[in-house]
Coordinates of C-alpha atoms in Angstrom, one line a residue:
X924 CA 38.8 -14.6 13.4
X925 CA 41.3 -15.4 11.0
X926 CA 38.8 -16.3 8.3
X927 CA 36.8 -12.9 9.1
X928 CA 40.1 -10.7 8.8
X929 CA 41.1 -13.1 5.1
X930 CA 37.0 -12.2 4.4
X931 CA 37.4 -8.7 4.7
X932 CA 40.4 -8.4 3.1
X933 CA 39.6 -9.8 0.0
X934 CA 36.2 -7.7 -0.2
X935 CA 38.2 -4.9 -0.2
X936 CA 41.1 -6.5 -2.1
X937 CA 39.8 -4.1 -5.7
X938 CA 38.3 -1.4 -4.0
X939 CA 36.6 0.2 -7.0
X940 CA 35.2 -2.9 -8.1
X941 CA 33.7 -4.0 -4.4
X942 CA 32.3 -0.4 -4.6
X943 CA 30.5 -0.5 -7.5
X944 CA 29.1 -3.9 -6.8
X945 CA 27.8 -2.8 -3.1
X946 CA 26.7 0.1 -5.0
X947 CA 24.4 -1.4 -7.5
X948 CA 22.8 -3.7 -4.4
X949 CA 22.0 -1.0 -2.6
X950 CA 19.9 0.8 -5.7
X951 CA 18.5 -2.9 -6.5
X952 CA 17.5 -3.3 -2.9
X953 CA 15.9 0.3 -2.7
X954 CA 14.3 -0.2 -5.9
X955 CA 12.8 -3.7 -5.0
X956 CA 11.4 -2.1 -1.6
X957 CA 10.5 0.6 -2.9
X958 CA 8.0 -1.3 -6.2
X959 CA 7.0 -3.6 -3.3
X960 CA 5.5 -0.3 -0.9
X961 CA 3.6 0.6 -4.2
X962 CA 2.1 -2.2 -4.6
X963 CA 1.0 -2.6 -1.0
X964 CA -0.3 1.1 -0.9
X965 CA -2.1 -0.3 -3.9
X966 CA -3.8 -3.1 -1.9
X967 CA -3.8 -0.8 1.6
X968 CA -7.8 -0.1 1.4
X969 CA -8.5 -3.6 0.7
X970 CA -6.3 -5.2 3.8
X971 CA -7.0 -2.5 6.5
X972 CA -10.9 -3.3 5.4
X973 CA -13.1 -4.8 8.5
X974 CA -14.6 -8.6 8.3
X975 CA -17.5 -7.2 9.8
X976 CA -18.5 -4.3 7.6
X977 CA -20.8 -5.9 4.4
X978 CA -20.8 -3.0 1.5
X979 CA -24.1 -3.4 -0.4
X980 CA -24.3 -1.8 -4.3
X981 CA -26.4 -2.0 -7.1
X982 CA -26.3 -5.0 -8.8
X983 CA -26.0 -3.7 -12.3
X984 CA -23.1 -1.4 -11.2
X985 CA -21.7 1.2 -8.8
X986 CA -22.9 3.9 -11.1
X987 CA -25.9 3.2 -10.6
X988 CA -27.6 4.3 -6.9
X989 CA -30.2 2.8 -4.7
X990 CA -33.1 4.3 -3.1
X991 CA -33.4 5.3 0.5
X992 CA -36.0 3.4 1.4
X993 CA -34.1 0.7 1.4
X994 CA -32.4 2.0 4.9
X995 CA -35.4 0.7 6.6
X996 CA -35.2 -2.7 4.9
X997 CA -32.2 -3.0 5.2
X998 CA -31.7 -2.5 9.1
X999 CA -34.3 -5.4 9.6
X1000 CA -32.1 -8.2 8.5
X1001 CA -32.0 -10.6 11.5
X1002 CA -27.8 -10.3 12.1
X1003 CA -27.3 -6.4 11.0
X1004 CA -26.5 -4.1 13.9
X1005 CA -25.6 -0.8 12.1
X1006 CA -26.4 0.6 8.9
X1007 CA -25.0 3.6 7.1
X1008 CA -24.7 4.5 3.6
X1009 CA -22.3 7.3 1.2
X1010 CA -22.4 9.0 -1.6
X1011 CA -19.1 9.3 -4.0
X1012 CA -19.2 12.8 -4.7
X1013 CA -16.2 13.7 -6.9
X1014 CA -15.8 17.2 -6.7
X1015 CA -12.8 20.0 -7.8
X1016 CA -11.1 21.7 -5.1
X1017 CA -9.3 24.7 -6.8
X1018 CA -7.7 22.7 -9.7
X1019 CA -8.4 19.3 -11.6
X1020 CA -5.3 18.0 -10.1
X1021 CA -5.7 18.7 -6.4
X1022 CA -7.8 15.1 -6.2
X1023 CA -8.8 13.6 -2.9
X1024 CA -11.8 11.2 -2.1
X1025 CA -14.9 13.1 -0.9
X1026 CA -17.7 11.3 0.6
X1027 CA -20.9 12.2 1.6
X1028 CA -22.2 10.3 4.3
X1029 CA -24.9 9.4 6.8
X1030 CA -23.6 11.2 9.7
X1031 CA -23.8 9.6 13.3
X1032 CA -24.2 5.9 12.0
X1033 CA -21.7 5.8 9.4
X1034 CA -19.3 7.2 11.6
X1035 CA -20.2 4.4 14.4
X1036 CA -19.2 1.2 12.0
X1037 CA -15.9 3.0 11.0
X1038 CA -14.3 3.3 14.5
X1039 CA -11.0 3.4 13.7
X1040 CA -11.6 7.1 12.5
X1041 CA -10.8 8.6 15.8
X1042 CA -12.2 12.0 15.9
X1043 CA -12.5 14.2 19.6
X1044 CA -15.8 14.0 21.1
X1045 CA -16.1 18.3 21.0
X1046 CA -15.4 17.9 17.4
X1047 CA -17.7 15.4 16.2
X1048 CA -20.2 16.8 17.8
X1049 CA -19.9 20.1 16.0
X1050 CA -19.9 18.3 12.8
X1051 CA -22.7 16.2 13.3
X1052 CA -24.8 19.6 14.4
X1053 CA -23.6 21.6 11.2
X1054 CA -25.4 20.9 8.2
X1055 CA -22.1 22.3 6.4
X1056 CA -19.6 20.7 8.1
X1057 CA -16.9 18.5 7.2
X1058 CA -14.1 16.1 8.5
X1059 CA -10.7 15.6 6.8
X1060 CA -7.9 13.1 7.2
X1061 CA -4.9 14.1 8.9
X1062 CA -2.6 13.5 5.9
X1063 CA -5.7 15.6 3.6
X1064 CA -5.3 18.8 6.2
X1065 CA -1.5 18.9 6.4
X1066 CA -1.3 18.5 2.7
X1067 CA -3.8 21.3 1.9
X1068 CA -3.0 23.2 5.2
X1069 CA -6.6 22.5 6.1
X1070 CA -8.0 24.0 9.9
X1071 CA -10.6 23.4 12.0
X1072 CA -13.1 26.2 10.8
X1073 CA -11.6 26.7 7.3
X1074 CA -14.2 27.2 4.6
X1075 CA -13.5 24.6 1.8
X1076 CA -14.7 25.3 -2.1
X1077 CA -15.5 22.4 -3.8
X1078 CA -17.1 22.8 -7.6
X1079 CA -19.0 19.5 -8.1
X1080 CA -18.5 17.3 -11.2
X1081 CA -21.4 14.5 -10.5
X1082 CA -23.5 17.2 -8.2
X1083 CA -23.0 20.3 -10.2
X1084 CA -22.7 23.7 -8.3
X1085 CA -20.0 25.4 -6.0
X1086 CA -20.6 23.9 -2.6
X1087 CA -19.0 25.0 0.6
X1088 CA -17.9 23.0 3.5
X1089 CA -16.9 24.5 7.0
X1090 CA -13.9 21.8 8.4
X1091 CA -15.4 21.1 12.0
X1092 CA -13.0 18.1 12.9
X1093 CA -9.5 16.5 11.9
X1094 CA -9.8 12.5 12.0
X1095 CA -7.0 10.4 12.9
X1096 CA -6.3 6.9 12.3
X1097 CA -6.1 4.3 15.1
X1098 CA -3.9 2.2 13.6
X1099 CA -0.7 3.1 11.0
X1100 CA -2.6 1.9 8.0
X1101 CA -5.5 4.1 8.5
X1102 CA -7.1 6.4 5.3
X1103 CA -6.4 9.2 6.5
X1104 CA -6.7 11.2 3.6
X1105 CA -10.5 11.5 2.4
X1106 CA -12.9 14.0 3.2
X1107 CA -16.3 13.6 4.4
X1108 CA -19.8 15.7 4.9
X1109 CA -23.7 15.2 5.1
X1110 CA -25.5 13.5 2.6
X1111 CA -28.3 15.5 3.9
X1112 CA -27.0 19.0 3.2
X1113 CA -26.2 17.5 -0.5
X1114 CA -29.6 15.7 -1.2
X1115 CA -31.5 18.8 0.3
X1116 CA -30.2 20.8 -2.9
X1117 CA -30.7 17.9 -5.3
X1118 CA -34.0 17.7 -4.5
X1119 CA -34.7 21.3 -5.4
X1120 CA -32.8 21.5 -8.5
X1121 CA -32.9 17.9 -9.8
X1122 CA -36.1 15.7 -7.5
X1123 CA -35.4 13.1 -9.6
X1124 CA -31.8 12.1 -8.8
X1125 CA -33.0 13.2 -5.1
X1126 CA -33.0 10.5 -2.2
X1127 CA -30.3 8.6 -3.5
X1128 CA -28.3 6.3 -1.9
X1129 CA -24.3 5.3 -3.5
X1130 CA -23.4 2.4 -1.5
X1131 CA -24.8 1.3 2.4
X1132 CA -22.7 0.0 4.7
X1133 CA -23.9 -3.0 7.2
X1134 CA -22.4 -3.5 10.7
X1135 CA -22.4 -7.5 11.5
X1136 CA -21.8 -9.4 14.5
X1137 CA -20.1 -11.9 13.6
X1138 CA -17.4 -12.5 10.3
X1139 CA -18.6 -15.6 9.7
X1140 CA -22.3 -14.5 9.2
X1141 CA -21.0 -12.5 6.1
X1142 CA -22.2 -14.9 3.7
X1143 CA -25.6 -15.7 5.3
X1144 CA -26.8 -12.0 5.6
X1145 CA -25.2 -10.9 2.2
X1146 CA -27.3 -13.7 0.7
X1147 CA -30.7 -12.5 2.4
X1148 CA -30.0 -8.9 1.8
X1149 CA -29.3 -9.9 -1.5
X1150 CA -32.4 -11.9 -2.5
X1151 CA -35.2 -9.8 -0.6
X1152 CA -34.4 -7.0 -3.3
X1153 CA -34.5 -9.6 -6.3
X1154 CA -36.5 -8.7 -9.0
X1155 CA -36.7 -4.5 -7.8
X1156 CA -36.1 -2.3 -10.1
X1157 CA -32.6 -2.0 -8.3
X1158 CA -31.4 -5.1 -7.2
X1159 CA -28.5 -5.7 -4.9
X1160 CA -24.8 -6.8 -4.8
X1161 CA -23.7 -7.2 -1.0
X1162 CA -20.2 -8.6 -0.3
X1163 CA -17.9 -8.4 2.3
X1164 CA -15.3 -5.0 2.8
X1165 CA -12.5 -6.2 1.6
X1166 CA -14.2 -8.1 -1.8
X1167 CA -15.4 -4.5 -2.6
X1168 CA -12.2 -3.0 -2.4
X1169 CA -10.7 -5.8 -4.7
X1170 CA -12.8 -4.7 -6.9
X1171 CA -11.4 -1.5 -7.4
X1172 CA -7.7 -3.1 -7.2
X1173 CA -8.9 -6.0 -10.2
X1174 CA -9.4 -3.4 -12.6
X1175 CA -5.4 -2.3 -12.5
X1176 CA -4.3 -5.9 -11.8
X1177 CA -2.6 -6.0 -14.6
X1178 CA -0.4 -2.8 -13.8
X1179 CA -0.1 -4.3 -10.0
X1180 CA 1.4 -7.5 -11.7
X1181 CA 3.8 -5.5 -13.9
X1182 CA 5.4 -3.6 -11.0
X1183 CA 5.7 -7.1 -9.5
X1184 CA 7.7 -8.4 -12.4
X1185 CA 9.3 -5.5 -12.7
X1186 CA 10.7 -5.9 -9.2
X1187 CA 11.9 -9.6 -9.0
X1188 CA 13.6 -8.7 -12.2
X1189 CA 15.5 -6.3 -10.6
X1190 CA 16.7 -8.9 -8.2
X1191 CA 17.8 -11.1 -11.1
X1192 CA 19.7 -8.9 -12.6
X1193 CA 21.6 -7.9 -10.0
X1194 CA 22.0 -11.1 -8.9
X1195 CA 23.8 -11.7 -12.7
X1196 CA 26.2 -8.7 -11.4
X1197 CA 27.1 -10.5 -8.1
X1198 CA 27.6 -13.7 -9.4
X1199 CA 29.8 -12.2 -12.2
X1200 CA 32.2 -10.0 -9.7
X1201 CA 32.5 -13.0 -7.3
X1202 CA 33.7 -15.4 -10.6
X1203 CA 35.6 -12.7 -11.3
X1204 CA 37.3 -12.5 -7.4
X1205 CA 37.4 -16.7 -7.6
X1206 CA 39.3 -16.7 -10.9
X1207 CA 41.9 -14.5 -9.9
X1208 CA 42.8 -16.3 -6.7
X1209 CA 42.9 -19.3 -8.0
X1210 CA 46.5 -19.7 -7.0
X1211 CA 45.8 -19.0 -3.8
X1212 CA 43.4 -21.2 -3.0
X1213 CA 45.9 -23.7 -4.7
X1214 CA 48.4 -22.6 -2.2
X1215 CA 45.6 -23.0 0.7
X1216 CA 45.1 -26.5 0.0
X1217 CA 48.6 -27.3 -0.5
X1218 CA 49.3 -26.4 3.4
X1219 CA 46.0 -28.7 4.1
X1220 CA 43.4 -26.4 4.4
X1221 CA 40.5 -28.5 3.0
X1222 CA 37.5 -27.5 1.1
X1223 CA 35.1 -26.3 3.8
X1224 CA 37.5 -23.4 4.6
X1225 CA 37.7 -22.5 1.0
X1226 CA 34.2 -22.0 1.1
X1227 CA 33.9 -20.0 4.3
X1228 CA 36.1 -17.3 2.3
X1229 CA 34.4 -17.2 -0.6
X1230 CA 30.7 -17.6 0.7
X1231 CA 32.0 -15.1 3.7
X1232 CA 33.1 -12.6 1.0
X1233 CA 29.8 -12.9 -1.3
X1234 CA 27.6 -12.4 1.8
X1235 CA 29.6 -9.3 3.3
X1236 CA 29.1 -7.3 -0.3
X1237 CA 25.5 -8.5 -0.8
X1238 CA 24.6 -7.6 3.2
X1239 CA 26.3 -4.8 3.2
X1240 CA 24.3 -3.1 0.3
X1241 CA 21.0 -4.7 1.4
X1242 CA 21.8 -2.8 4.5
X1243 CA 22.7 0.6 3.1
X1244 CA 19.5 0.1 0.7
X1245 CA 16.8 -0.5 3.6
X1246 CA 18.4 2.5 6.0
X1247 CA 17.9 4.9 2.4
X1248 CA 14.6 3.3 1.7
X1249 CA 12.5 4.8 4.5
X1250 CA 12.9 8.4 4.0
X1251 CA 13.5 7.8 -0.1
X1252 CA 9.7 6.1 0.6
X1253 CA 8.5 9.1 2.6
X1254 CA 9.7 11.7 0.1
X1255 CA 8.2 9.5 -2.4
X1256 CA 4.9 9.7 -0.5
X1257 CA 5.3 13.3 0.0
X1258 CA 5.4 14.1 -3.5
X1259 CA 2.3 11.8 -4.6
X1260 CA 0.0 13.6 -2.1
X1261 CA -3.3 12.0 -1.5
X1262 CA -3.0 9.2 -4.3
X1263 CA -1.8 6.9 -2.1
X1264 CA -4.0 7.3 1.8
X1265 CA -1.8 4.5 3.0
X1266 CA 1.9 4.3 1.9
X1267 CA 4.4 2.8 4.6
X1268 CA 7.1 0.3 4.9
X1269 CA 6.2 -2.7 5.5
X1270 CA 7.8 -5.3 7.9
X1271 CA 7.5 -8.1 5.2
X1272 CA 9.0 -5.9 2.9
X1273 CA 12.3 -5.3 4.8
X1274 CA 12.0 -9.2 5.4
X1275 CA 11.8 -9.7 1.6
X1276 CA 14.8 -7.7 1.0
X1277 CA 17.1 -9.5 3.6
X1278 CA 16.3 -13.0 2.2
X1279 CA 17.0 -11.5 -1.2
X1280 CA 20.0 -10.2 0.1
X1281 CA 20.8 -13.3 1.4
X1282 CA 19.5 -15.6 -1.8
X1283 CA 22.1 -13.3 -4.0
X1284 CA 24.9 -13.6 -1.4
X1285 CA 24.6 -17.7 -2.0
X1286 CA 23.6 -17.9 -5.0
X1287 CA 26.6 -16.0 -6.7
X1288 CA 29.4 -17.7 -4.0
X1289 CA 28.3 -21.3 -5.7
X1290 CA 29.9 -21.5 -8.9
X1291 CA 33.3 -20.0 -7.6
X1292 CA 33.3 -22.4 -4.9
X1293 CA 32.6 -25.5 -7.1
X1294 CA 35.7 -24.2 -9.0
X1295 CA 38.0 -23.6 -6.2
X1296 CA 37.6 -26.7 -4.3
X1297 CA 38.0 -28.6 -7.2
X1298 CA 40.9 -26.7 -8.7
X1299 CA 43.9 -28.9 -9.1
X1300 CA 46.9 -27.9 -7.0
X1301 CA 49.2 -27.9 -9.8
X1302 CA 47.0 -26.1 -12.1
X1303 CA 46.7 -24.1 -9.5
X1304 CA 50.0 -23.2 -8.6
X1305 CA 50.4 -22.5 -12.0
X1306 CA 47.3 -19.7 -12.8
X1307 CA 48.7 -16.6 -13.0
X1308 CA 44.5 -15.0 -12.5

């Protein structure tokens, strides 16, 4: 107890100073969580994806579709149990900016290998009867103030035309992690019109979706998917979920790894600070601890003070930063909308800031804890700080 009271006492010893240093952990803290949530909302799709959904794409490239006949085909691979398929549409809703992911989709089976899109039974049911009809996300119908029978304008970009959608269900995710921001409709209602106005680009297929058994199957059926459409004039890529979702995130790696950097950095530097204030703190007692080890208190009590002291500032301000960075992260979320379906805390990421917290608080008590227990007392005695 008497350490603890000599602890706190010297924290607050320069008041200013003490301030200013918990003060620039706290905005390191909440910067590095905050970088950290960005990158994981960056990754989100590709770790909340299923080991037992395969995604199968033209080979050449995602731009390029596949035809529906290759449902049939497709469902009698020895090992598939669902199949499904979407269509990227891409449209506008009211301005350029308002952007959210709109898919058009099988219906009934898609639905049935993406479970964790819990939607009421009534609901579903009126969307699957509606040739018009729509489901949104949660976060998608509180952003845009979207209800259950609201008519939704969408001008198409890739499927040009003003189409209208009739919201007959609001999805919600089972777990935290959940998209919950994308829209979704028929592929039917859309193909109907391309066939009219375009046949050619009719019965079209973006990517199909394969419900497996078993994860470690993955390969297996992805390779005999794979080679009975070699050599077709559209030949197949199918890999697992979560590899398809990489995809996406490899093509802004090198922004991912920046923000990274970018947040370690922060760490260092304000680990530069710490260290600097706590030299600062040591050199000025220096008679003290002179006068501490005169009346024989050896080295490991020295320490205690000064490694006390160096954790109390840098705990204190990884504290204060954590507690700010869960609403600064929801305002943050609030503002970007729909660009990020999945942006939350994450438990590893309040971990990671404690044992930073912790790394500063011992790295920046070393050096002025070499110097004190090795101070000389006469030298000591002598220092004036």
């Amino acid at each position: 107890m008497y350490a603890l009271r000599m602890i706190v006492k010297n924290a607050l010893r320069h008041r200013l100073r003490t301030t200013l240093t918990v003060l620039g952990l706290v905005v390191a803290t909440l910067s590095f969580g905050l970088l950290q949530t960005v990158v994981n909302a960056w990754y989100a799709g590709a770790e909340g994806a299923s080991n037992t959904t395969l995604v199968t794409r033209n080979k050449t490239s995602l731009v390029f579709p596949l035809p529906l006949s290759y449902q049939a085909k497709l469902r009698a691979v020895d090992g598939v149990s669902g199949v499904g398929y979407a269509n990227w549409f891409g449209g506008v809703y009211q301005d350029p900016k308002n952007f959210f992911a709109q898919f058009a989709i099988s219906g009934q089976s898609y639905l049935d290998i993406y479970p964790d899109y819990l939607l009421p039974e009534a609901e579903r049911g009126a969307f699957l009867r509606d040739r018009k009809g729509a489901i949104v996300g949660r976060k998608l119908a509180q952003q845009y103030g979207f209800k259950v029978g609201d008519v939704i304008p969408i001008k198409g970009t890739i499927y040009p035309g003003q189409w209208e959608f009739v919201v007959r269900g609001i999805y919600d995710g089972r777990q935290s992690g959940t998209n919950t921001a994308t829209m979704f409709f028929h592929w039917d209602y859309i193909n109907e019109s391309i066939l009219k106005t375009a046949p050619r680009r009719g019965n079209q297929i973006g990517v199909y979706v394969l419900q497996i058994a078993h994860a470690e199957d993955a390969a297996a059926i992805s390779a005999t998917v794979d080679a009975q459409f070699g050599n077709s004039l559209a030949e197949t890529l199918t890999e697992t979920e979560k590899a398809f979702q990489l995809g996406f995130v490899s093509m802004s790696e090198a922004i991912v790894v920046a923000i990274r950097v970018v947040s370690f950095v922060v760490i260092l530097i304000i680990m530069a600070v710490m260290a600097n204030t706590m030299a600062m703190s040591a050199r000025e007692r220096l008679g003290e601890y002179a006068t501490l080890k005169a009346l024989g208190f050896g080295p490991g009590f020295l320490a205690s003070l000064i490694f006390g002291e160096s954790m109390l500032l840098a705990l204190a301000g990884a504290g204060l930063g954590i507690a700010l960075l869960y609403p600064v992260a929801a305002g943050f979320a609030a503002q970007l909308g729909t660009m990020f379906p999945v942006f939350e805390v994450a438990p590893l990421t309040v971990l990671q800031q404690v044992l930073a917290a912790l790394g500063i608080g011992v790295v920046a008590a070393i050096a002025p804890t070499l110097r004190a227990i090795h101070v000389n007392i006469v030298d000591g005695l002598r220092s004036i700080g």
